[in-house]
Coordinates of C-alpha atoms and ligand atoms in Angstrom, one line a residue:
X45 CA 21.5 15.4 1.1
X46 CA 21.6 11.9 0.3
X47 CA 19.6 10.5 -2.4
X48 CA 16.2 9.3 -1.2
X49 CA 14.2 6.3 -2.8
X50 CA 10.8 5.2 -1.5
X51 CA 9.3 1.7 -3.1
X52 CA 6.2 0.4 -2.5
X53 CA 5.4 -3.2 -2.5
X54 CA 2.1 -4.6 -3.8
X55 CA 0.2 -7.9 -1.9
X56 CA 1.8 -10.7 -3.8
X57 CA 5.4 -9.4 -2.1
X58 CA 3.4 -10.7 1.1
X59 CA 0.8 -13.1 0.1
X60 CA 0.9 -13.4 -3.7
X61 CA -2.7 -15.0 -4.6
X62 CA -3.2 -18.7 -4.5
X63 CA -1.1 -18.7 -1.0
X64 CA -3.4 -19.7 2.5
X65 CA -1.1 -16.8 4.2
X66 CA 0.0 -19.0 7.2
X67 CA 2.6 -16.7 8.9
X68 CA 5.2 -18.9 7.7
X69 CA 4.4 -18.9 4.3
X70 CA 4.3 -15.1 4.4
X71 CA 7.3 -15.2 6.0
X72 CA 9.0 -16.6 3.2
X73 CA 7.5 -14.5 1.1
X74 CA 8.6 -11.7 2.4
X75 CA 12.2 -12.9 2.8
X76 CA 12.5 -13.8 -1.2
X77 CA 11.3 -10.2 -1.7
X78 CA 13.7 -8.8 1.1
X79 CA 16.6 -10.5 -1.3
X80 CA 15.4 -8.2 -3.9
X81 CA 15.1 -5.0 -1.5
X82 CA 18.6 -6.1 -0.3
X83 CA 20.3 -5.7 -4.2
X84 CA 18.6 -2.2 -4.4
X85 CA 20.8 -1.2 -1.3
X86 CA 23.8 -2.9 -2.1
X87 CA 23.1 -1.2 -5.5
X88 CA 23.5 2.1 -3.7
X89 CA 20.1 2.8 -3.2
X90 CA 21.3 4.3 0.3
X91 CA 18.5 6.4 1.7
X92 CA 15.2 3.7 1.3
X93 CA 12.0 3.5 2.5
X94 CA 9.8 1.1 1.9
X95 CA 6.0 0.7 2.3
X96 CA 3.9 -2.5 1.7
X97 CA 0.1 -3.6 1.8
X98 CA -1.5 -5.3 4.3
X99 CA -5.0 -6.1 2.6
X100 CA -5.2 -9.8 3.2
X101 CA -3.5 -9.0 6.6
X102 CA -6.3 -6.7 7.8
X103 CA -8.9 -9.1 6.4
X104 CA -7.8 -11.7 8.5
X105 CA -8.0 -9.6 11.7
X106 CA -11.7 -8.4 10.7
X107 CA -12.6 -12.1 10.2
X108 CA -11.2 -12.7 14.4
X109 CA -13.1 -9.5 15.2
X110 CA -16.6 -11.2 14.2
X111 CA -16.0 -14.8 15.0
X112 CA -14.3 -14.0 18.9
X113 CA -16.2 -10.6 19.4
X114 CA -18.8 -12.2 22.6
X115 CA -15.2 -13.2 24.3
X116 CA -12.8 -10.1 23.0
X117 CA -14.0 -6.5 22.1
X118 CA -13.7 -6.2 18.3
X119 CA -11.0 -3.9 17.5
X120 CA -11.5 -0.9 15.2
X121 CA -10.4 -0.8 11.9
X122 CA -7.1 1.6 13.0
X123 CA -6.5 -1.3 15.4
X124 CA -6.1 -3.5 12.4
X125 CA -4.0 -1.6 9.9
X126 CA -1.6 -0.8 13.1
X127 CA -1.4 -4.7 14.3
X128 CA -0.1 -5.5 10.5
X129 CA 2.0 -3.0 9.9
X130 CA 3.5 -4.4 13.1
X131 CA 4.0 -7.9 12.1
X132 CA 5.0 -6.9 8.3
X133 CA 7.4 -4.5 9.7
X134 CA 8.8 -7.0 12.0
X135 CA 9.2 -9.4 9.5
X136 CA 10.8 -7.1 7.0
X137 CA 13.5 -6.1 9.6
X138 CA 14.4 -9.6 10.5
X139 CA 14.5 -11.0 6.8
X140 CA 16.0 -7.4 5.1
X141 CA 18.5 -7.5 8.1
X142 CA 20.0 -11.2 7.2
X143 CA 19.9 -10.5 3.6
X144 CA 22.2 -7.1 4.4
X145 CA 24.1 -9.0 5.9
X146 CA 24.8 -12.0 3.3
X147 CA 26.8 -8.9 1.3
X148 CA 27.9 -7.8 4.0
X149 CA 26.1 -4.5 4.9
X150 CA 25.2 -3.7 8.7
X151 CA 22.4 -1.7 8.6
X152 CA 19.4 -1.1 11.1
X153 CA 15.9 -1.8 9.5
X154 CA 13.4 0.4 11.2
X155 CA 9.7 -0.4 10.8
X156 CA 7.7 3.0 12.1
X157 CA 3.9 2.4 13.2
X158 CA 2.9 5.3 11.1
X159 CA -0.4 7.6 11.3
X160 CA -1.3 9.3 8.2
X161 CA -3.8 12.6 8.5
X162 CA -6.8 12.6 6.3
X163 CA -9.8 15.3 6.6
X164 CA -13.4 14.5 8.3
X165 CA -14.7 16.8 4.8
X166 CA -12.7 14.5 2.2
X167 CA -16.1 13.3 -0.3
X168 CA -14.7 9.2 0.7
X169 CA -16.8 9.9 3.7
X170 CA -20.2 10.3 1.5
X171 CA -19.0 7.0 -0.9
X172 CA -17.6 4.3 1.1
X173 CA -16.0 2.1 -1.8
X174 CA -13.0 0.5 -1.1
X175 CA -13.4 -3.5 -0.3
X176 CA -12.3 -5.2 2.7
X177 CA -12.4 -8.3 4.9
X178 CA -14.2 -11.7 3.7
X179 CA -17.6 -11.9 1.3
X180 CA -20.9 -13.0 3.2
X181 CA -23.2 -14.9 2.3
X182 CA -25.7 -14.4 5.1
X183 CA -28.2 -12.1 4.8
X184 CA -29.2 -11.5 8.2
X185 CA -25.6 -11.5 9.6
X186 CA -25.2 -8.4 6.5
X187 CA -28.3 -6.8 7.6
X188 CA -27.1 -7.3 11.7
X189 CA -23.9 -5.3 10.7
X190 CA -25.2 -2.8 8.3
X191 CA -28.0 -2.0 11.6
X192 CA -24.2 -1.4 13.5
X193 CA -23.3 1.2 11.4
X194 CA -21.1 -0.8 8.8
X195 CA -21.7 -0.7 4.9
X196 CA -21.7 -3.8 2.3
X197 CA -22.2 -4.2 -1.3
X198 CA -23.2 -7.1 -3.2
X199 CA -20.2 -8.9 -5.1
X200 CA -22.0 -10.6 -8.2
X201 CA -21.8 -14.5 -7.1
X202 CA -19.6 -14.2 -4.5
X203 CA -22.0 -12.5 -1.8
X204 CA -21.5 -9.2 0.2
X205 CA -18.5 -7.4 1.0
X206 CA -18.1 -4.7 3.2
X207 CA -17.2 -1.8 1.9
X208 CA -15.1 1.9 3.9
X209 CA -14.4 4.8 2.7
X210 CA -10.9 5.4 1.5
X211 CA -9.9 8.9 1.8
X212 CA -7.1 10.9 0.5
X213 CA -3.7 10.6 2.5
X214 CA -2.7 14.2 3.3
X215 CA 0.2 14.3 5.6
X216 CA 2.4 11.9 7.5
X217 CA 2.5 12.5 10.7
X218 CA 5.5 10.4 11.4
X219 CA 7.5 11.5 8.5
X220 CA 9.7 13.3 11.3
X221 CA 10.6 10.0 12.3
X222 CA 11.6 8.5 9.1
X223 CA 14.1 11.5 8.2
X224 CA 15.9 10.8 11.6
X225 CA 16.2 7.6 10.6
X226 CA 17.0 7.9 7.3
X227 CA 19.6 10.7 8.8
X228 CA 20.8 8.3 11.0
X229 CA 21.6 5.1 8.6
X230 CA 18.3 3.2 8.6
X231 CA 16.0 1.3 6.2
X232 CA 12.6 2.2 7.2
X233 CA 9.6 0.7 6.6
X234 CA 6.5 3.5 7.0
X235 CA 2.9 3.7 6.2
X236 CA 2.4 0.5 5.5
X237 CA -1.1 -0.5 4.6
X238 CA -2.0 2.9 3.6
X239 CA -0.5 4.0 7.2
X240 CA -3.2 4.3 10.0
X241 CA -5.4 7.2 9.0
X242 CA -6.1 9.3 11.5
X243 CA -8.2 12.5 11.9
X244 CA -7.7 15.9 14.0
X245 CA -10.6 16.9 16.1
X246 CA -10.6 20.3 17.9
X247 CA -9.5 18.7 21.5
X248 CA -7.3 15.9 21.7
X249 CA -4.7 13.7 19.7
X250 CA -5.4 12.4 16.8
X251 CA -8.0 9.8 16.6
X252 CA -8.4 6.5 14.0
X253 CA -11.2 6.5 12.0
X254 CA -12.9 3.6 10.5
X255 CA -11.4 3.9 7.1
X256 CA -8.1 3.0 5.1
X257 CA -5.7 4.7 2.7
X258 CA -4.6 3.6 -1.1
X259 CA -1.1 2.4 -0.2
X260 CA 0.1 3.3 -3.2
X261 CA -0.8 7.1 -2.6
X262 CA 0.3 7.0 0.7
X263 CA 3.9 6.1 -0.6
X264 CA 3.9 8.5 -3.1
X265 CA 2.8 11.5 -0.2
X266 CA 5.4 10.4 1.9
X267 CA 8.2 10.1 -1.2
X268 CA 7.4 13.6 -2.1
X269 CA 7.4 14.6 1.7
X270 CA 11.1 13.4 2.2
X271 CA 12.3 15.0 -1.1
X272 CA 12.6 11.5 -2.8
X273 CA 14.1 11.3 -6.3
X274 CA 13.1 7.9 -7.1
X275 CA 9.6 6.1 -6.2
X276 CA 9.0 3.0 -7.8
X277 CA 5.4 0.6 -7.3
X278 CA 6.6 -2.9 -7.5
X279 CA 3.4 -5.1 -8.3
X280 CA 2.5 -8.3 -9.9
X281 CA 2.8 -7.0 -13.7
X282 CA 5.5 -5.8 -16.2
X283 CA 4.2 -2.6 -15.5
X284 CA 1.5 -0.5 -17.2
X285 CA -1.1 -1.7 -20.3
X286 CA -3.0 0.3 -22.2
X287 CA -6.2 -2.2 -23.4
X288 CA -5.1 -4.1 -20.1
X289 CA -6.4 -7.8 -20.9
X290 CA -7.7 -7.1 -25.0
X291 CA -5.8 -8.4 -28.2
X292 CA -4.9 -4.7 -28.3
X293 CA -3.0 -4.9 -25.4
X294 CA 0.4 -2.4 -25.6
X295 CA 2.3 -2.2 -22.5
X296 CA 4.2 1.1 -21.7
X297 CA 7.9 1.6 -20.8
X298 CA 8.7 5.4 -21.2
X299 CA 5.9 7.7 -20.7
X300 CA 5.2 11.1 -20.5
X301 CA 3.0 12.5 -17.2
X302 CA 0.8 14.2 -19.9
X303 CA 0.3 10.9 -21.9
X304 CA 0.1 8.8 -19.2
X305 CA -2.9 11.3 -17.3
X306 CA -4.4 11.2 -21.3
X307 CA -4.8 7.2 -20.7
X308 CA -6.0 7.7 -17.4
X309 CA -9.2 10.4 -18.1
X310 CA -9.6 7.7 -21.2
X311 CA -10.5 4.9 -18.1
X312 CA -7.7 2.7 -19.0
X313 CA -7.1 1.9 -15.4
X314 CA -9.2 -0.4 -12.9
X315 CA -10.2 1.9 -9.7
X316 CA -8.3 -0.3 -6.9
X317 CA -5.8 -2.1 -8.9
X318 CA -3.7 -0.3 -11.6
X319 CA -6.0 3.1 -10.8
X320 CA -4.2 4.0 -8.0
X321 CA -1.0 3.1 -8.9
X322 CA -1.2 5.4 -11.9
X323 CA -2.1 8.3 -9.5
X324 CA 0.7 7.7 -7.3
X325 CA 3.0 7.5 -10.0
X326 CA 2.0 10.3 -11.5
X327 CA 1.6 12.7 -8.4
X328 CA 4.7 11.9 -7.9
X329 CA 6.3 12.8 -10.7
X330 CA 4.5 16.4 -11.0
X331 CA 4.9 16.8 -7.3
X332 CA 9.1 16.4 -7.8
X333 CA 10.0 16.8 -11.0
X334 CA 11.5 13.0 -11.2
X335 CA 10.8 9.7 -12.9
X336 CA 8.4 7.4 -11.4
X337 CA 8.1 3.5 -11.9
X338 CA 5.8 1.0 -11.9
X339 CA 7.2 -2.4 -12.1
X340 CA 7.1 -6.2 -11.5
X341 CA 9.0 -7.4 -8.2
X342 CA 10.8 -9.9 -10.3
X343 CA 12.6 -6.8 -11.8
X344 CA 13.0 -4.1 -8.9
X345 CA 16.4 -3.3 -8.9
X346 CA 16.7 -2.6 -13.0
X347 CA 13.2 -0.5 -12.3
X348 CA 14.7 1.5 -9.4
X349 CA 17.4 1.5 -12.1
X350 CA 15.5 3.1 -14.1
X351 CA 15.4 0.7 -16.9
X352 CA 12.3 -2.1 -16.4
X353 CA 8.8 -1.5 -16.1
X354 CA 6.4 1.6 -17.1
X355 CA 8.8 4.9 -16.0
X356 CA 6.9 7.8 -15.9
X357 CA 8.6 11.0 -16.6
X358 CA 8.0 14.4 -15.8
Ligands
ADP42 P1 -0.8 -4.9 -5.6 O1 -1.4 -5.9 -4.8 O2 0.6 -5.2 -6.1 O3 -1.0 -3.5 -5.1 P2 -3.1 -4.9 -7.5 O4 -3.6 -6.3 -7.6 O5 -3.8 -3.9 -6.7 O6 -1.6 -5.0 -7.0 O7 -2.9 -4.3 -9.0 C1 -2.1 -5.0 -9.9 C2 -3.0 -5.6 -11.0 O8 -3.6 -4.6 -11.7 C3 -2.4 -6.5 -12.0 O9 -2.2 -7.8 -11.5 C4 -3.4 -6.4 -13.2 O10 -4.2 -7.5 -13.2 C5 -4.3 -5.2 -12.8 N1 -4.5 -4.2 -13.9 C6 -5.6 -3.5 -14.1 N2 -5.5 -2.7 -15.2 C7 -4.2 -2.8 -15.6 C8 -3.5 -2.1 -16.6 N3 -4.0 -1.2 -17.4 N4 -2.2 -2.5 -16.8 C9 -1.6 -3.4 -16.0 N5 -2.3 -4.1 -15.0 C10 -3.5 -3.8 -14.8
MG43 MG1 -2.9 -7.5 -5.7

């Protein structure tokens, strides 16, 4: 079988911070990190997926759920996370495609609108933590919402945010889908955004639930569900700091799993930044037996490579 490399690209691939996200903006985004993707295949990374965020994406469509919802039914939070994969994915193909092309490589680039399970008894359910959408500042318009089931939390200064559970990712359901492909010549793009999690009730198809999924763990599920030997999280950072943001500050390049879990019981690593990332990185790497990365975008081919960023080893 073909090697099989799955890369997950943080926000600022999309939207780096700083940006208004106007489509075209994001647009161009995307294509100067498509140029990137494009080396790793030209570089004989053969078999790739890739997954991306979509939290400023999914914000956005939250924000047109409230201000539109007396002229359009709000959408549910599935809804979301499936309308940006579908725009991301999109975009990917179109600007991945021209840059394959520029050396010369004719390849189809396959976004998949992918489900990913997660179970009604994970403890998310009991915590809702993960931040999404806009901060409010308006009490009564918190209170309204709360009444309608939702849950916020107050964000020092900067007002209330709304806050979902984020459950673990358990299985793709569409990885069938992405092997065909993968069989068959493509680049995917899959779970983007976390993928749309979904739940299995006793009758029926799967159904959304108002929730999303670490993207970051949802990559490393699905790497280690295709039998990938490389998985790389490209971010904003050289990779991963121990004292993040102190004068003590020592970033890591080789690591061992054992070290790196060490740091991570220590509390070296922010829950919904580098906190996750760590956990995917190191899943993977006890899940498969290979080297994980976590890298800068600036420097994704040499961290595929092997040779940039924090590479965690076995
Ligand atoms: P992405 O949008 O790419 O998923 P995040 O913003 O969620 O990225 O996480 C990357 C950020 O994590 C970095 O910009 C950095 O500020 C922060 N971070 C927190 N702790 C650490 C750490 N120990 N080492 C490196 N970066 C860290
Ligand atoms: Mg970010």
């Amino acid at each position: 079988m073909a090697e099989r490399t799955v890369v997950a690209l943080g926000g600022n691939a999309i939207s780096p911070a700083g940006t208004a996200g106007t489509a075209s903006e994001q647009t161009r985004n995307i294509h100067a990190t498509m140029a990137q993707v494009a080396e790793l295949v030209a570089d004989g990374h053969d078999q790739l997926v890739l997954t991306h965020g979509n939290g400023p994406q999914v914000g956005n469509v939250l924000i047109k759920n409230e201000l539109a919802r007396d002229v359009v039914p709000p959408v549910p939070l599935d809804w979301c996370v499936a309308q940006t994969q579908a725009t991301i994915g999109f975009t990917i193909a179109d600007t991945l495609g021209f840059e394959l092309a520029r050396h010369g490589i004719e390849r189809p680039v396959v976004p998949v609108v992918s489900r990913v399970a997660v179970e009604l008894d994970d403890p998310a359910w009991d915590a809702p933590a993960k931040p999404i959408g806009p901060y409010l500042d308006d009490e009564a318009e918190v209170a309204r919402r709360e009444e309608a089931g939702q849950h916020y939390v107050r964000v020092g200064e900067r007002g209330w945010r709304r806050v979902v559970p984020s459950p673990q990712p358990r299985v793709s359901l569409d990885r069938p889908a992405v092997e065909l492909l993968l069989d068959d010549g493509a680049i995917v793009v899959a779970n983007g955004g976390g993928g749309i999690p979904v739940v299995s009730d006793a009758e029926g198809p799967w159904r959304g639930v108002e929730a999303v999924i670490d993207k970051d763990l949802a990559g490393a599920l699905l790497a280690q569900e295709i039998g990938a030997t490389t998985f790389a999280v490209l971010t904003d950072v050289r990779g991963v700091a121990i004292d993040f943001g102190t004068e003590r500050e020592r970033w890591l390049e080789r690591v061992a799993l054992d070290e790196l879990r060490a740091h991570q019981a220590d509390g070296q690593f922010t829950a919904g930044s580098m906190g996750p990332k760590v956990e995917a990185a190191c899943r993977f790497a006890e899940g498969t037996g290979h080297t994980a990365a976590i890298a800068s975008l600036d420097e994704a081919v040499a961290a595929v490579g092997g040779t940039a960023g924090t590479q965690v080893s076995p």
